mmCIF file of C-alpha atoms in Angstrom:
data_model
loop_
_atom_site.group_PDB
_atom_site.id
_atom_site.type_symbol
_atom_site.label_atom_id
_atom_site.label_comp_id
_atom_site.label_asym_id
_atom_site.label_seq_id
_atom_site.Cartn_x
_atom_site.Cartn_y
_atom_site.Cartn_z
ATOM 1 C CA UNK E 1 0.715 0.235 0.001
ATOM 2 C CA UNK E 2 1.684 2.752 -0.967
ATOM 3 C CA UNK E 3 0.390 6.258 -1.570
ATOM 4 C CA UNK E 4 0.430 8.018 -3.992
ATOM 5 C CA UNK E 5 0.154 12.103 -2.453
ATOM 6 C CA UNK E 6 1.341 13.637 0.268
ATOM 7 C CA UNK E 7 0.067 16.641 2.062
ATOM 8 C CA UNK E 8 3.325 17.809 4.611
ATOM 9 C CA UNK E 9 3.496 18.636 8.109
ATOM 10 C CA UNK E 10 5.937 18.968 10.949
ATOM 11 C CA UNK E 11 5.610 17.933 14.200
ATOM 12 C CA UNK E 12 6.931 20.332 16.024
ATOM 13 C CA UNK E 13 7.198 18.462 19.120
ATOM 14 C CA UNK E 14 7.978 15.258 20.621
ATOM 15 C CA UNK E 15 5.098 12.591 19.559
ATOM 16 C CA UNK E 16 4.352 11.301 23.262
ATOM 17 C CA UNK E 17 1.031 9.354 21.923
ATOM 18 C CA UNK E 18 1.131 5.793 21.983
ATOM 19 C CA UNK E 19 -1.651 3.761 19.786
ATOM 20 C CA UNK E 20 -3.321 2.816 22.173
ATOM 21 C CA UNK E 21 -4.186 7.043 23.408
ATOM 22 C CA UNK E 22 -4.788 7.693 19.491
ATOM 23 C CA UNK E 23 -6.738 4.824 19.147
ATOM 24 C CA UNK E 24 -9.326 5.978 21.934
ATOM 25 C CA UNK E 25 -9.283 10.623 21.370
ATOM 26 C CA UNK E 26 -10.166 9.288 17.746
ATOM 27 C CA UNK E 27 -12.971 6.944 19.229
ATOM 28 C CA UNK E 28 -14.499 10.622 20.251
ATOM 29 C CA UNK E 29 -15.125 10.932 16.178
ATOM 30 C CA UNK E 30 -15.621 7.890 14.450
ATOM 31 C CA UNK E 31 -17.400 7.269 11.105
ATOM 32 C CA UNK E 32 -20.893 5.982 11.135
ATOM 33 C CA UNK E 33 -22.942 4.643 7.963
ATOM 34 C CA UNK E 34 -24.477 7.991 6.424
ATOM 35 C CA UNK E 35 -27.971 8.459 7.851
ATOM 36 C CA UNK E 36 -31.150 8.251 6.211
ATOM 37 C CA UNK E 37 -31.897 11.913 6.494
ATOM 38 C CA UNK E 38 -28.580 13.220 5.962
ATOM 39 C CA UNK E 39 -25.898 14.080 3.258
ATOM 40 C CA UNK E 40 -22.002 13.283 4.359
ATOM 41 C CA UNK E 41 -20.949 11.163 6.945
ATOM 42 C CA UNK E 42 -18.006 11.931 8.151
ATOM 43 C CA UNK E 43 -14.952 10.130 10.621
ATOM 44 C CA UNK E 44 -12.459 7.856 12.059
ATOM 45 C CA UNK E 45 -11.866 4.383 10.530
ATOM 46 C CA UNK E 46 -10.207 1.284 11.116
ATOM 47 C CA UNK E 47 -7.112 1.080 8.013
ATOM 48 C CA UNK E 48 -7.466 -2.601 8.437
ATOM 49 C CA UNK E 49 -11.149 -3.404 8.546
ATOM 50 C CA UNK E 50 -10.800 -4.291 12.535
ATOM 51 C CA UNK E 51 -11.666 -2.458 15.108
ATOM 52 C CA UNK E 52 -8.553 -0.684 15.762
ATOM 53 C CA UNK E 53 -8.340 3.017 14.717
ATOM 54 C CA UNK E 54 -5.032 3.428 14.514
ATOM 55 C CA UNK E 55 -2.530 0.751 12.965
ATOM 56 C CA UNK E 56 1.225 0.813 14.482
ATOM 57 C CA UNK E 57 3.811 -1.070 12.964
ATOM 58 C CA UNK E 58 7.559 -0.458 13.901
ATOM 59 C CA UNK E 59 6.458 3.062 15.312
ATOM 60 C CA UNK E 60 4.869 3.912 12.403
ATOM 61 C CA UNK E 61 0.770 5.073 12.354
ATOM 62 C CA UNK E 62 -1.999 4.747 9.740
ATOM 63 C CA UNK E 63 -5.052 5.893 10.484
ATOM 64 C CA UNK E 64 -7.428 7.123 7.737
ATOM 65 C CA UNK E 65 -10.489 9.081 7.643
ATOM 66 C CA UNK E 66 -14.056 7.616 5.974
ATOM 67 C CA UNK E 67 -16.574 10.106 4.521
ATOM 68 C CA UNK E 68 -20.174 9.127 2.472
ATOM 69 C CA UNK E 69 -21.979 11.282 0.712
ATOM 70 C CA UNK E 70 -25.510 10.779 -0.619
ATOM 71 C CA UNK E 71 -24.713 11.400 -4.925
ATOM 72 C CA UNK E 72 -29.043 13.569 -5.103
ATOM 73 C CA UNK E 73 -27.678 15.923 -8.237
ATOM 74 C CA UNK E 74 -28.997 19.040 -8.257
ATOM 75 C CA UNK E 75 -30.149 18.396 -11.504
ATOM 76 C CA UNK E 76 -32.326 15.459 -10.244
ATOM 77 C CA UNK E 77 -33.953 17.821 -7.294
ATOM 78 C CA UNK E 78 -34.441 20.479 -9.444
ATOM 79 C CA UNK E 79 -36.577 18.415 -12.401
ATOM 80 C CA UNK E 80 -39.227 17.370 -9.500
ATOM 81 C CA UNK E 81 -39.232 20.337 -7.655
ATOM 82 C CA UNK E 82 -40.299 22.400 -11.070
ATOM 83 C CA UNK E 83 -42.803 19.281 -11.628
ATOM 84 C CA UNK E 84 -43.795 19.693 -8.530
ATOM 85 C CA UNK E 85 -44.607 23.103 -8.327
ATOM 86 C CA UNK E 86 -46.700 22.908 -11.460
ATOM 87 C CA UNK E 87 -49.330 20.298 -9.899
ATOM 88 C CA UNK E 88 -49.581 22.973 -7.143
ATOM 89 C CA UNK E 89 -50.122 25.559 -10.266
ATOM 90 C CA UNK E 90 -53.168 23.582 -11.316
ATOM 91 C CA UNK E 91 -53.784 22.913 -7.977
ATOM 92 C CA UNK E 92 -54.325 26.278 -7.067
ATOM 93 C CA UNK E 93 -54.581 28.153 -9.636
ATOM 94 C CA UNK E 94 -51.300 30.568 -9.646
ATOM 95 C CA UNK E 95 -47.240 28.897 -9.366
ATOM 96 C CA UNK E 96 -45.592 29.364 -6.190
ATOM 97 C CA UNK E 97 -43.045 32.230 -4.773
ATOM 98 C CA UNK E 98 -39.781 32.541 -4.698
ATOM 99 C CA UNK E 99 -39.959 31.447 -0.345
ATOM 100 C CA UNK E 100 -42.259 29.230 -2.181
ATOM 101 C CA UNK E 101 -39.646 27.631 -4.172
ATOM 102 C CA UNK E 102 -37.434 27.157 -1.402
ATOM 103 C CA UNK E 103 -39.566 25.692 1.132
ATOM 104 C CA UNK E 104 -40.669 22.840 -1.596
ATOM 105 C CA UNK E 105 -37.165 22.236 -2.853
ATOM 106 C CA UNK E 106 -36.080 21.922 0.455
ATOM 107 C CA UNK E 107 -38.946 18.795 1.530
ATOM 108 C CA UNK E 108 -37.401 17.632 -2.032
ATOM 109 C CA UNK E 109 -34.459 17.355 -0.973
ATOM 110 C CA UNK E 110 -36.018 15.920 2.785
ATOM 111 C CA UNK E 111 -37.337 13.183 0.405
ATOM 112 C CA UNK E 112 -35.000 11.471 -2.031
ATOM 113 C CA UNK E 113 -31.575 11.868 0.501
ATOM 114 C CA UNK E 114 -33.687 8.726 1.866
ATOM 115 C CA UNK E 115 -33.070 6.818 -1.832
ATOM 116 C CA UNK E 116 -30.476 8.576 -2.431
ATOM 117 C CA UNK E 117 -27.019 5.723 -2.689
ATOM 118 C CA UNK E 118 -23.990 6.930 -0.834
ATOM 119 C CA UNK E 119 -20.589 6.374 -1.646
ATOM 120 C CA UNK E 120 -17.322 6.315 0.915
ATOM 121 C CA UNK E 121 -14.130 7.672 0.416
ATOM 122 C CA UNK E 122 -10.978 7.071 2.918
ATOM 123 C CA UNK E 123 -8.401 9.525 2.963
ATOM 124 C CA UNK E 124 -4.784 7.403 4.763
ATOM 125 C CA UNK E 125 -3.179 9.245 6.952
ATOM 126 C CA UNK E 126 0.503 8.309 7.923
ATOM 127 C CA UNK E 127 2.333 9.686 11.030
ATOM 128 C CA UNK E 128 5.943 9.428 11.860
ATOM 129 C CA UNK E 129 7.004 9.599 15.632
ATOM 130 C CA UNK E 130 10.000 8.746 14.629
ATOM 131 C CA UNK E 131 11.050 12.134 12.019
ATOM 132 C CA UNK E 132 8.341 13.704 12.825
ATOM 133 C CA UNK E 133 6.201 14.152 10.157
ATOM 134 C CA UNK E 134 2.224 13.708 10.016
ATOM 135 C CA UNK E 135 1.706 12.956 6.074
ATOM 136 C CA UNK E 136 -2.559 13.009 4.414
ATOM 137 C CA UNK E 137 -2.318 10.843 1.196
ATOM 138 C CA UNK E 138 -4.994 13.536 -0.049
ATOM 139 C CA UNK E 139 -4.058 14.920 -4.009
ATOM 140 C CA UNK E 140 -5.388 18.965 -2.945
ATOM 141 C CA UNK E 141 -4.864 20.687 0.162
ATOM 142 C CA UNK E 142 -8.857 21.317 1.283
ATOM 143 C CA UNK E 143 -9.217 17.732 1.739
ATOM 144 C CA UNK E 144 -6.018 17.860 3.695
ATOM 145 C CA UNK E 145 -8.202 20.525 5.756
ATOM 146 C CA UNK E 146 -10.868 18.372 6.049
ATOM 147 C CA UNK E 147 -8.544 16.054 8.074
ATOM 148 C CA UNK E 148 -6.611 18.371 9.797
ATOM 149 C CA UNK E 149 -9.615 20.043 11.980
ATOM 150 C CA UNK E 150 -11.417 16.294 12.100
ATOM 151 C CA UNK E 151 -7.637 15.089 13.768
ATOM 152 C CA UNK E 152 -7.835 18.507 16.325
ATOM 153 C CA UNK E 153 -11.064 18.063 17.185
ATOM 154 C CA UNK E 154 -10.012 14.144 18.380
ATOM 155 C CA UNK E 155 -6.592 15.337 20.317
ATOM 156 C CA UNK E 156 -5.399 18.178 22.303
ATOM 157 C CA UNK E 157 -3.132 20.262 21.879
ATOM 158 C CA UNK E 158 -1.246 18.383 18.755
ATOM 159 C CA UNK E 159 1.990 19.966 17.805
ATOM 160 C CA UNK E 160 1.056 20.541 14.181
ATOM 161 C CA UNK E 161 2.402 23.864 11.608
ATOM 162 C CA UNK E 162 2.851 22.760 7.300
ATOM 163 C CA UNK E 163 6.269 22.429 6.514
ATOM 164 C CA UNK E 164 7.966 25.454 5.440
ATOM 165 C CA UNK E 165 11.936 24.934 3.375
ATOM 166 C CA UNK E 166 14.748 28.217 3.227
ATOM 167 C CA UNK E 167 14.555 28.169 0.101
ATOM 168 C CA UNK E 168 10.873 28.050 -2.060
ATOM 169 C CA UNK E 169 9.924 25.512 -4.208
ATOM 170 C CA UNK E 170 9.644 27.401 -7.073
ATOM 171 C CA UNK E 171 12.682 28.666 -6.920
ATOM 172 C CA UNK E 172 14.601 25.564 -6.442
ATOM 173 C CA UNK E 173 13.094 23.966 -9.246
ATOM 174 C CA UNK E 174 13.767 26.937 -11.429
ATOM 175 C CA UNK E 175 16.568 27.227 -10.542
ATOM 176 C CA UNK E 176 17.268 22.926 -11.397
ATOM 177 C CA UNK E 177 16.105 23.835 -14.471
ATOM 178 C CA UNK E 178 17.735 26.496 -15.969
ATOM 179 C CA UNK E 179 21.188 25.192 -14.928
ATOM 180 C CA UNK E 180 20.093 22.220 -16.692
ATOM 181 C CA UNK E 181 20.734 19.866 -13.002
ATOM 182 C CA UNK E 182 18.532 18.391 -10.452
ATOM 183 C CA UNK E 183 20.030 18.149 -7.004
ATOM 184 C CA UNK E 184 22.529 15.652 -5.777
ATOM 185 C CA UNK E 185 20.677 12.066 -5.699
ATOM 186 C CA UNK E 186 18.162 13.280 -8.338
ATOM 187 C CA UNK E 187 17.793 13.593 -11.570
ATOM 188 C CA UNK E 188 14.865 15.590 -13.679
ATOM 189 C CA UNK E 189 12.069 13.569 -15.621
ATOM 190 C CA UNK E 190 9.912 14.734 -18.627
ATOM 191 C CA UNK E 191 7.144 16.631 -16.573
ATOM 192 C CA UNK E 192 6.986 20.339 -15.915
ATOM 193 C CA UNK E 193 4.978 22.505 -15.362
ATOM 194 C CA UNK E 194 6.258 26.832 -15.521
ATOM 195 C CA UNK E 195 3.746 29.628 -15.218
ATOM 196 C CA UNK E 196 4.196 33.535 -15.370
ATOM 197 C CA UNK E 197 4.214 35.569 -12.431
ATOM 198 C CA UNK E 198 1.852 38.660 -14.531
ATOM 199 C CA UNK E 199 -1.330 38.586 -14.201
ATOM 200 C CA UNK E 200 -2.324 37.066 -17.718
ATOM 201 C CA UNK E 201 -0.581 33.632 -15.373
ATOM 202 C CA UNK E 202 0.741 32.531 -19.091
ATOM 203 C CA UNK E 203 1.176 28.596 -17.854
ATOM 204 C CA UNK E 204 3.700 25.565 -20.253
ATOM 205 C CA UNK E 205 3.570 22.667 -19.474
ATOM 206 C CA UNK E 206 5.582 19.579 -21.109
ATOM 207 C CA UNK E 207 4.124 16.139 -20.691
ATOM 208 C CA UNK E 208 6.506 12.988 -21.255
ATOM 209 C CA UNK E 209 8.447 15.322 -23.525
ATOM 210 C CA UNK E 210 12.647 15.505 -22.661
ATOM 211 C CA UNK E 211 13.310 18.973 -21.035
ATOM 212 C CA UNK E 212 15.825 20.483 -24.243
ATOM 213 C CA UNK E 213 18.325 23.199 -22.337
ATOM 214 C CA UNK E 214 17.341 26.358 -24.564
ATOM 215 C CA UNK E 215 13.226 25.491 -24.629
ATOM 216 C CA UNK E 216 13.465 25.763 -20.477
ATOM 217 C CA UNK E 217 15.882 28.789 -20.607
ATOM 218 C CA UNK E 218 13.460 31.315 -23.140
ATOM 219 C CA UNK E 219 9.883 30.327 -20.604
ATOM 220 C CA UNK E 220 12.798 31.614 -17.468
ATOM 221 C CA UNK E 221 14.172 34.694 -19.096
ATOM 222 C CA UNK E 222 10.705 35.185 -20.751
ATOM 223 C CA UNK E 223 9.541 35.312 -16.556
ATOM 224 C CA UNK E 224 8.318 32.114 -15.951
ATOM 225 C CA UNK E 225 9.076 29.892 -12.581
ATOM 226 C CA UNK E 226 8.644 26.163 -12.445
ATOM 227 C CA UNK E 227 5.172 24.939 -10.329
ATOM 228 C CA UNK E 228 4.701 21.668 -11.008
ATOM 229 C CA UNK E 229 8.278 18.805 -11.799
ATOM 230 C CA UNK E 230 8.297 15.470 -11.783
ATOM 231 C CA UNK E 231 11.712 13.894 -10.416
ATOM 232 C CA UNK E 232 12.520 10.028 -9.272
ATOM 233 C CA UNK E 233 15.144 9.773 -5.784
ATOM 234 C CA UNK E 234 17.494 7.676 -5.748
ATOM 235 C CA UNK E 235 16.391 5.367 -9.113
ATOM 236 C CA UNK E 236 13.957 4.174 -6.613
ATOM 237 C CA UNK E 237 10.645 6.340 -6.547
ATOM 238 C CA UNK E 238 8.968 8.849 -9.730
ATOM 239 C CA UNK E 239 7.041 11.882 -8.235
ATOM 240 C CA UNK E 240 5.724 15.148 -9.277
ATOM 241 C CA UNK E 241 7.377 18.437 -6.861
ATOM 242 C CA UNK E 242 4.794 21.483 -6.629
ATOM 243 C CA UNK E 243 5.974 25.219 -6.302
ATOM 244 C CA UNK E 244 4.192 24.549 -2.651
ATOM 245 C CA UNK E 245 5.448 21.401 -0.969
ATOM 246 C CA UNK E 246 2.875 19.268 -2.356
ATOM 247 C CA UNK E 247 4.556 15.583 -3.406
ATOM 248 C CA UNK E 248 1.716 14.009 -6.685
ATOM 249 C CA UNK E 249 1.960 11.252 -8.475
ATOM 250 C CA UNK E 250 3.887 8.972 -5.858
ATOM 251 C CA UNK E 251 5.541 5.808 -7.561
ATOM 252 C CA UNK E 252 7.841 2.767 -6.525
ATOM 253 C CA UNK E 253 9.925 1.719 -9.233
ATOM 254 C CA UNK E 254 10.439 -1.340 -10.104
ATOM 255 C CA UNK E 255 14.008 -2.060 -7.372
ATOM 256 C CA UNK E 256 11.850 -1.852 -5.405
ATOM 257 C CA UNK E 257 9.325 -4.018 -6.073
ATOM 258 C CA UNK E 258 11.333 -6.292 -6.333
ATOM 259 C CA UNK E 259 13.128 -6.351 -2.941
ATOM 260 C CA UNK E 260 9.803 -6.331 -0.645
ATOM 261 C CA UNK E 261 9.243 -8.837 2.056
ATOM 262 C CA UNK E 262 6.331 -10.780 0.031
ATOM 263 C CA UNK E 263 5.734 -12.320 3.376
ATOM 264 C CA UNK E 264 3.098 -15.417 3.932
ATOM 265 C CA UNK E 265 -0.170 -13.327 4.414
ATOM 266 C CA UNK E 266 -2.080 -10.763 3.677
ATOM 267 C CA UNK E 267 -1.549 -8.907 6.748
ATOM 268 C CA UNK E 268 2.296 -9.362 6.589
ATOM 269 C CA UNK E 269 2.634 -7.919 3.241
ATOM 270 C CA UNK E 270 0.033 -5.045 4.042
ATOM 271 C CA UNK E 271 2.583 -4.835 6.868
ATOM 272 C CA UNK E 272 6.119 -5.274 4.751
ATOM 273 C CA UNK E 273 4.084 -3.587 2.707
ATOM 274 C CA UNK E 274 4.023 -0.526 5.178
ATOM 275 C CA UNK E 275 6.694 -0.240 7.050
ATOM 276 C CA UNK E 276 9.586 -0.038 2.730
ATOM 277 C CA UNK E 277 7.308 2.579 2.052
ATOM 278 C CA UNK E 278 6.910 4.351 5.410
ATOM 279 C CA UNK E 279 11.266 4.109 5.935
ATOM 280 C CA UNK E 280 11.454 5.507 2.136
ATOM 281 C CA UNK E 281 9.536 8.365 1.921
ATOM 282 C CA UNK E 282 11.016 9.225 4.975
ATOM 283 C CA UNK E 283 14.253 9.124 3.021
ATOM 284 C CA UNK E 284 12.567 10.703 0.430
ATOM 285 C CA UNK E 285 11.151 13.791 2.664
ATOM 286 C CA UNK E 286 14.966 14.378 4.522
ATOM 287 C CA UNK E 287 16.567 14.827 0.667
ATOM 288 C CA UNK E 288 13.663 16.802 -0.597
ATOM 289 C CA UNK E 289 13.740 19.663 2.842
ATOM 290 C CA UNK E 290 17.451 19.024 2.219
ATOM 291 C CA UNK E 291 17.638 19.897 -1.695
ATOM 292 C CA UNK E 292 15.714 22.865 -0.706
ATOM 293 C CA UNK E 293 18.117 24.283 1.083
ATOM 294 C CA UNK E 294 16.623 22.689 4.492
ATOM 295 C CA UNK E 295 13.921 23.751 6.745
ATOM 296 C CA UNK E 296 12.591 27.085 7.995
ATOM 297 C CA UNK E 297 12.966 27.583 11.350
#
């Protein structure tokens, strides 16, 4: 089980909460199936499908935030509301007013909710007390914010802040492209995005394209900065670094797949994969921070 994206947060103090203590705190907002009259339900769920809200392996914690949303498109609500409004108009001889339409729409929504189909999704959270990281497998900061807000409701005085580096990712990536040289331990891959800082936000994207120094120099000289850059770390993991310090499209390469412990059963294979992922991604993060000049304190 590998995270596909990393929203990165730093634990500012040593982590002293045990797995059992964290389980008890998360149980305050445990996931339950969305009720018939609700649009959404959200809470902490077991990462391994058992009664434990924290899966601990090798001093690493894995959590799972579950969200179940009812599929009730606004187009369906509007269609039924319009049909019901026509019926009312025929009965009473005049069309419902604005306030009546608002109330009718609310009633229609309440009627349709119990019949709407619920879709459940999960967002994985990895807490690394050893290296003091908190990582969320989410492609957008808004989803990470959901996780953090719920975590803060459960855990008192969580020592957490966003990762900040001495050199901004945008400045560093632009410099790497301008010099046609990746930092030590990394190689530059074929995808990149350069964006102008002017009002028009002119953007150039390269996808599966071997970057030529003349091409990138031309755009950089014109005032564009690198906002996304595909890279490979240590010939083990490919990823995309963004200007907001998100790490996306993480993919373990064959050298890791060949060397991992297969285990004798599903649980052992999962744990072996988790140990491998946490060890490699922690090293990757350390090298990314080093390449960006270290942490800003």
